[in-house]
Coordinates of N, CA and C in Angstrom, one line a residue:
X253 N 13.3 -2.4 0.7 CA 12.6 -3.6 0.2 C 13.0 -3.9 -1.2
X254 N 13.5 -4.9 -1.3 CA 13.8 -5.2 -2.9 C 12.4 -6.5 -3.1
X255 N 11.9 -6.0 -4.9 CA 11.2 -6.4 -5.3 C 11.3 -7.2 -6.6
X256 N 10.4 -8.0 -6.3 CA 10.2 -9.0 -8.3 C 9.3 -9.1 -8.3
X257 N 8.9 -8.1 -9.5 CA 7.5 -8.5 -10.7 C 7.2 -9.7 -10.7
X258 N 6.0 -10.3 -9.9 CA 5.8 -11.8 -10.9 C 4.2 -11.5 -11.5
X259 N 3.7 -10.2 -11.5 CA 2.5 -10.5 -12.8 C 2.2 -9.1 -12.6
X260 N 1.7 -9.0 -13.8 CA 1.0 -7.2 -13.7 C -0.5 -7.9 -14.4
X261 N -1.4 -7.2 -14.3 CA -2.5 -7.3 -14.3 C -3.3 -8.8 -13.9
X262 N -3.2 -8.6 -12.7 CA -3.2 -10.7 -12.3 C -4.8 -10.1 -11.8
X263 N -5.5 -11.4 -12.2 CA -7.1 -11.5 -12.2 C -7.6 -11.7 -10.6
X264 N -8.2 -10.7 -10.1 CA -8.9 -11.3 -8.6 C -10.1 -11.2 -8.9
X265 N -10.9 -12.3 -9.0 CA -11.7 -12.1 -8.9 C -12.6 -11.7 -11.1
X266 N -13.1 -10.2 -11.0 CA -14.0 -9.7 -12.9 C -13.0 -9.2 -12.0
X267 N -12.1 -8.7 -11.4 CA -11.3 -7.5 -11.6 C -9.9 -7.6 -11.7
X268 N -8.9 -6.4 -11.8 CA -7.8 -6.9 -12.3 C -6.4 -6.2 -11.3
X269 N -5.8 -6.4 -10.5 CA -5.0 -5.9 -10.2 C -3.6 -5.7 -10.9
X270 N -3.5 -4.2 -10.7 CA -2.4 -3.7 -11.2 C -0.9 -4.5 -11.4
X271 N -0.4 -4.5 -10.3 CA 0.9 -5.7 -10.1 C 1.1 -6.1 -9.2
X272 N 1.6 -7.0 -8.7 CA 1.7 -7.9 -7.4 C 3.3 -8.8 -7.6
X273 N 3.5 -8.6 -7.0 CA 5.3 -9.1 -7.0 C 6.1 -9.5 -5.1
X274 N 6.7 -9.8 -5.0 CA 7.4 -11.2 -3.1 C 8.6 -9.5 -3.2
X275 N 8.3 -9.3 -1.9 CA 9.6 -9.0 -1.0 C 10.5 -10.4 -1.2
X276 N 11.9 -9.8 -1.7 CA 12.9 -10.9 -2.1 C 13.7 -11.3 -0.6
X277 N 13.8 -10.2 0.2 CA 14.2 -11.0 1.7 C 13.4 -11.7 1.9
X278 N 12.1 -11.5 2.2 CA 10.8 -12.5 2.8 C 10.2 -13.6 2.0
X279 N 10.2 -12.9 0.8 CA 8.6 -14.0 0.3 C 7.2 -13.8 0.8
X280 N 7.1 -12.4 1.0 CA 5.5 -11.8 1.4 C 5.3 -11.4 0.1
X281 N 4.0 -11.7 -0.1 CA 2.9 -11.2 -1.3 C 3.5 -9.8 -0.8
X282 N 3.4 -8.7 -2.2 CA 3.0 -7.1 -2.1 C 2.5 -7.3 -3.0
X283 N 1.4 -5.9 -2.8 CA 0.3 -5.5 -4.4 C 0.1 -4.0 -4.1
X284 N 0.2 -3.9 -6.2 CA 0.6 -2.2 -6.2 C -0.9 -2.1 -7.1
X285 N -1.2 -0.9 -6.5 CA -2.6 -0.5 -7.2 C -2.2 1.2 -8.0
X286 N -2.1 1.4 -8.8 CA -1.5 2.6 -9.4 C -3.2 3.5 -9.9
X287 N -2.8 5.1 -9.7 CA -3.7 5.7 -10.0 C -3.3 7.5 -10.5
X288 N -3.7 7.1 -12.1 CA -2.7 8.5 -12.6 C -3.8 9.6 -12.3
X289 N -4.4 9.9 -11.3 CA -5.4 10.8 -10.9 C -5.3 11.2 -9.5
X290 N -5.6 12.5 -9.1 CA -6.1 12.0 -7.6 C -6.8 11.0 -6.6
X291 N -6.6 10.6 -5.6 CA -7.3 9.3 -4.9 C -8.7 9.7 -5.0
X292 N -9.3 8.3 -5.2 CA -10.9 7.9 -5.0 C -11.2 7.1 -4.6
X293 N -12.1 7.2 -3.9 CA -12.9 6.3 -3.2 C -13.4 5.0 -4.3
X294 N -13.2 5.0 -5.9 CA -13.3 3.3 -6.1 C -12.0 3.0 -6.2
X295 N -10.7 3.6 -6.4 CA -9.5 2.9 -5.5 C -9.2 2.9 -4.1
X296 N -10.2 3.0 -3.3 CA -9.8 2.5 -2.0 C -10.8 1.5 -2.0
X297 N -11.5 1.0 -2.8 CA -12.2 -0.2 -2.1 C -11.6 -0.9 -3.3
X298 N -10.8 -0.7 -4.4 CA -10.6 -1.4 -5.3 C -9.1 -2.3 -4.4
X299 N -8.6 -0.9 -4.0 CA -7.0 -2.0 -3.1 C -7.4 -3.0 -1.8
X300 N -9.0 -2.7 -1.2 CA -9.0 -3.7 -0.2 C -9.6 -4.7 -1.2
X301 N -10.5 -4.7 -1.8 CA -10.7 -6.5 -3.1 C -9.5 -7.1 -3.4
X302 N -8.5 -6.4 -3.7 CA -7.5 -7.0 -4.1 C -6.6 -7.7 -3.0
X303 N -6.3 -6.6 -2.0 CA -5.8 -7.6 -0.6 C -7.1 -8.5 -0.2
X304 N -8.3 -8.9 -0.1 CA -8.6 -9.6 0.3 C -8.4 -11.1 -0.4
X305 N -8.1 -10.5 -2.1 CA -8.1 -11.5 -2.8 C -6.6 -12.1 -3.2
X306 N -5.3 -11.6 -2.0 CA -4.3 -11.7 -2.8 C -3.9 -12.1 -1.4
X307 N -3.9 -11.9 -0.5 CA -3.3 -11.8 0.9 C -1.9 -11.4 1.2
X308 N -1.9 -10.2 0.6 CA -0.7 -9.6 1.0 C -0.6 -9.1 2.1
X309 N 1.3 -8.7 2.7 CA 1.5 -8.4 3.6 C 1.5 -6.9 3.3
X310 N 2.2 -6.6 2.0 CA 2.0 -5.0 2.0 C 1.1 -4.5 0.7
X311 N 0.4 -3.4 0.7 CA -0.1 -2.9 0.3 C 0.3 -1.3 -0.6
X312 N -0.2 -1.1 -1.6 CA 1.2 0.3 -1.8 C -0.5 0.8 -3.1
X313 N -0.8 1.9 -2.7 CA -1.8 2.5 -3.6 C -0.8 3.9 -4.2
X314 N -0.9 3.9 -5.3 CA 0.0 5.1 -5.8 C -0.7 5.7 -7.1
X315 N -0.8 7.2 -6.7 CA -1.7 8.2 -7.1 C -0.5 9.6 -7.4
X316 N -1.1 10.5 -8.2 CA -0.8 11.6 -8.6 C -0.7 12.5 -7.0
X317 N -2.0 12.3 -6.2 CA -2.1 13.1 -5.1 C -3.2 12.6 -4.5
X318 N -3.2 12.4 -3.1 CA -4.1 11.7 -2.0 C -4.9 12.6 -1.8
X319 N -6.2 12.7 -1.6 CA -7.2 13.6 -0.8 C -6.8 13.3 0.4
X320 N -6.7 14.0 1.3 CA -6.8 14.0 2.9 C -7.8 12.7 3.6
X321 N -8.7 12.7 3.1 CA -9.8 11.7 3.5 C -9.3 10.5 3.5
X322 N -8.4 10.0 2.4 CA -7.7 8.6 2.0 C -6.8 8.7 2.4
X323 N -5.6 9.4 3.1 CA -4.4 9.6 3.7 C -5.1 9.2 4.8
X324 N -6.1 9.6 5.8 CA -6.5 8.9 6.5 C -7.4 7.9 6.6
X325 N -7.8 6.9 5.8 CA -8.6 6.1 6.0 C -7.3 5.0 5.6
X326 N -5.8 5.1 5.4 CA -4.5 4.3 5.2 C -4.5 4.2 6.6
X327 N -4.4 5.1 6.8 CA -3.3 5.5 8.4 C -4.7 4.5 9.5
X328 N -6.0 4.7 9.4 CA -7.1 3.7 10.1 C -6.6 1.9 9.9
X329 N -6.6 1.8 8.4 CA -6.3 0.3 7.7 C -5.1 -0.2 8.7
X330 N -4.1 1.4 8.9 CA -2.7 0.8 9.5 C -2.6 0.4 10.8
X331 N -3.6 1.5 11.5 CA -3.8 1.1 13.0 C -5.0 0.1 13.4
X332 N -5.2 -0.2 12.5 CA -6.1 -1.7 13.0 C -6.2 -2.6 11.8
X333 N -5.3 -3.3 11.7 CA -4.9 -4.6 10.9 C -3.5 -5.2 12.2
X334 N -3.7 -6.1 11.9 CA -2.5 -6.7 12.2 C -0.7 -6.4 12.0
X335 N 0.2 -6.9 12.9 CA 1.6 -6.6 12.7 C 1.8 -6.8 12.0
X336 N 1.0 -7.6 10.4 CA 1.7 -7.8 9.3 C 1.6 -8.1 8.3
X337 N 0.7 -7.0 8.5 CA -0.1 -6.0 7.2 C 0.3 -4.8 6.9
X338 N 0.9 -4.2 6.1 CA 1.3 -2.8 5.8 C 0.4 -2.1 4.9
X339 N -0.4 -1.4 5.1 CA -0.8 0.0 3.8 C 0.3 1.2 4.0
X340 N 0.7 1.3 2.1 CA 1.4 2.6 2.2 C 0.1 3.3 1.0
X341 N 0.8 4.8 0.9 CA 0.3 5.8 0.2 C 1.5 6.3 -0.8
X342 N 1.6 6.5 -1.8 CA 2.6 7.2 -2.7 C 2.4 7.8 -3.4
X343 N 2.6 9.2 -3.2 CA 2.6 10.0 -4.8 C 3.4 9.9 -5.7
X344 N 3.0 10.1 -6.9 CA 3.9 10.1 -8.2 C 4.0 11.6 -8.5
X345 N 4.9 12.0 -8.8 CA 5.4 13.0 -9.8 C 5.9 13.4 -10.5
X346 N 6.6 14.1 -11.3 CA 7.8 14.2 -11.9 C 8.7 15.6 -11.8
X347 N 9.9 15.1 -12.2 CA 10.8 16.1 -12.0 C 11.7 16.4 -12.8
X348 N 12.5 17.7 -13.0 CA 13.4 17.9 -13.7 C 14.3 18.7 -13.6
X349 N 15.8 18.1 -13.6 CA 16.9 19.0 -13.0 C 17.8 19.8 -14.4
X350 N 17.4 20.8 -14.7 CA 18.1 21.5 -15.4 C 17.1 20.7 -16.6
X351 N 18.1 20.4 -18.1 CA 17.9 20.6 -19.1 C 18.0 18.9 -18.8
X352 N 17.5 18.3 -18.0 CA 17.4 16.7 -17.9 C 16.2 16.0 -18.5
X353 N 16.3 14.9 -18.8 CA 14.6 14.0 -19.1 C 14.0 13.9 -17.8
X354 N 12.8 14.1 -17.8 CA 12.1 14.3 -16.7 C 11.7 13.0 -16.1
X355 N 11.9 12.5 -14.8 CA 12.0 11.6 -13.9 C 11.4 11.5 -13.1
X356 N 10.2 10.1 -12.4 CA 9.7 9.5 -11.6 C 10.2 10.3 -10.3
X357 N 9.1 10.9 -9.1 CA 9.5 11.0 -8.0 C 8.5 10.7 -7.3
X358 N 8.7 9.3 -6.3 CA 7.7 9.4 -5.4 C 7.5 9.5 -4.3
X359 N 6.7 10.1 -3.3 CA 6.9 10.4 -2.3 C 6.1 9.5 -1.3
X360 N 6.1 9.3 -0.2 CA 5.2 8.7 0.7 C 4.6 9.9 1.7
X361 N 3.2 9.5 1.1 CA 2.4 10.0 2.1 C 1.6 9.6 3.5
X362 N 1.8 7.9 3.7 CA 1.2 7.6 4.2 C 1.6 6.1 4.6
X363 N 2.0 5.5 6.1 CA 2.7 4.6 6.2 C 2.3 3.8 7.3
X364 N 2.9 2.7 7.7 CA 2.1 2.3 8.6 C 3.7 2.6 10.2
X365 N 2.6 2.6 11.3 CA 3.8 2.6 12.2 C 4.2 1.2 12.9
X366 N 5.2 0.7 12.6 CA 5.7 -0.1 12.4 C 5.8 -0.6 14.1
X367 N 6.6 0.2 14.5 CA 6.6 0.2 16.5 C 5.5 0.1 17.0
X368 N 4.6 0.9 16.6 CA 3.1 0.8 17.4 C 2.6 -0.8 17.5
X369 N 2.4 -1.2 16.1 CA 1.9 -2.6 16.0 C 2.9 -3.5 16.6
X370 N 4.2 -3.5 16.4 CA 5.2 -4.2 17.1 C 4.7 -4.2 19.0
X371 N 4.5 -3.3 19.6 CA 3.9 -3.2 20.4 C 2.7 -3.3 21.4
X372 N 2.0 -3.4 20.5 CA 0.1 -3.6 20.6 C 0.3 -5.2 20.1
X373 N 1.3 -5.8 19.4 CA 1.2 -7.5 19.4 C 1.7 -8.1 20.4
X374 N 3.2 -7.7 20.7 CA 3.6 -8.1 22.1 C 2.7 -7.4 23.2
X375 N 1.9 -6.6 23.5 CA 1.4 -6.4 24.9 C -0.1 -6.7 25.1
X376 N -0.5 -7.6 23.5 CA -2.1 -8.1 23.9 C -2.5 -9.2 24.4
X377 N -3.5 -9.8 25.1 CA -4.1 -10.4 26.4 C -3.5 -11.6 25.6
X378 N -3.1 -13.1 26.0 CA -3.0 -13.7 25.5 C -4.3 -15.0 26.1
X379 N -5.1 -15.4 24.8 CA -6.4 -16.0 25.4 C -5.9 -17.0 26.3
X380 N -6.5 -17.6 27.1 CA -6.7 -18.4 28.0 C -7.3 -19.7 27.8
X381 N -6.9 -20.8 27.3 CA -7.8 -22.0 27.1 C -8.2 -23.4 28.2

């Protein structure tokens, strides 16, 4: 996914989201909610305020380290939202090879499955009017 910054601390609402910047193939809203701590439960209700207030397609919460509880309450968000809506999970860390400046690594913890919803859109009832 290639990205462009168009605002860091943009107002939703008395609150303030971290950064929000367009997938440059698409032009989908994404919003990053950064957290130099372990996950907590007021950043998990702080990243759904912000998607409700921002209507993004992807979602990206990024922490030092996920509690298990919030690795799975992503992975719930992922299996019941729509095809096109993404929550991820990301840890930050850092690293250092030899006698190097120490460097951003982040990992994914938590993603959405992309096939499943691809699948569960094409194979649902289509209403009848």
């Amino acid at each position: 996914m290639d990205l462009a910054l168009e605002v860091a601390e943009h107002p939703v609402g008395g609150f303030s989201l971290d950064l929000m910047g367009r997938d440059e193939t698409t032009g989908e809203v994404v919003i990053v909610e950064n957290q130099l701590e372990t996950s907590d439960h007021g950043h998990l209700g702080q990243i759904l305020t912000y998607a409700a207030g921002t209507d993004p397609t992807t979602i990206v919460w990024v922490a030092a380290s996920f509690r298990a509880e919030h690795r799975a309450a992503i992975d719930w968000l992922n299996a019941r939202t729509d095809e096109n809506t993404r929550f991820f999970g990301v840890e930050l860390g850092v690293v250092r090879i030899g006698q190097s400046d120490p460097a951003p690594s982040f990992r994914l913890v938590a993603q959405p499955n992309d096939w499943e919803k691809t699948v569960r859109a094409a194979t649902s009832p289509i209403p009848v009017t």
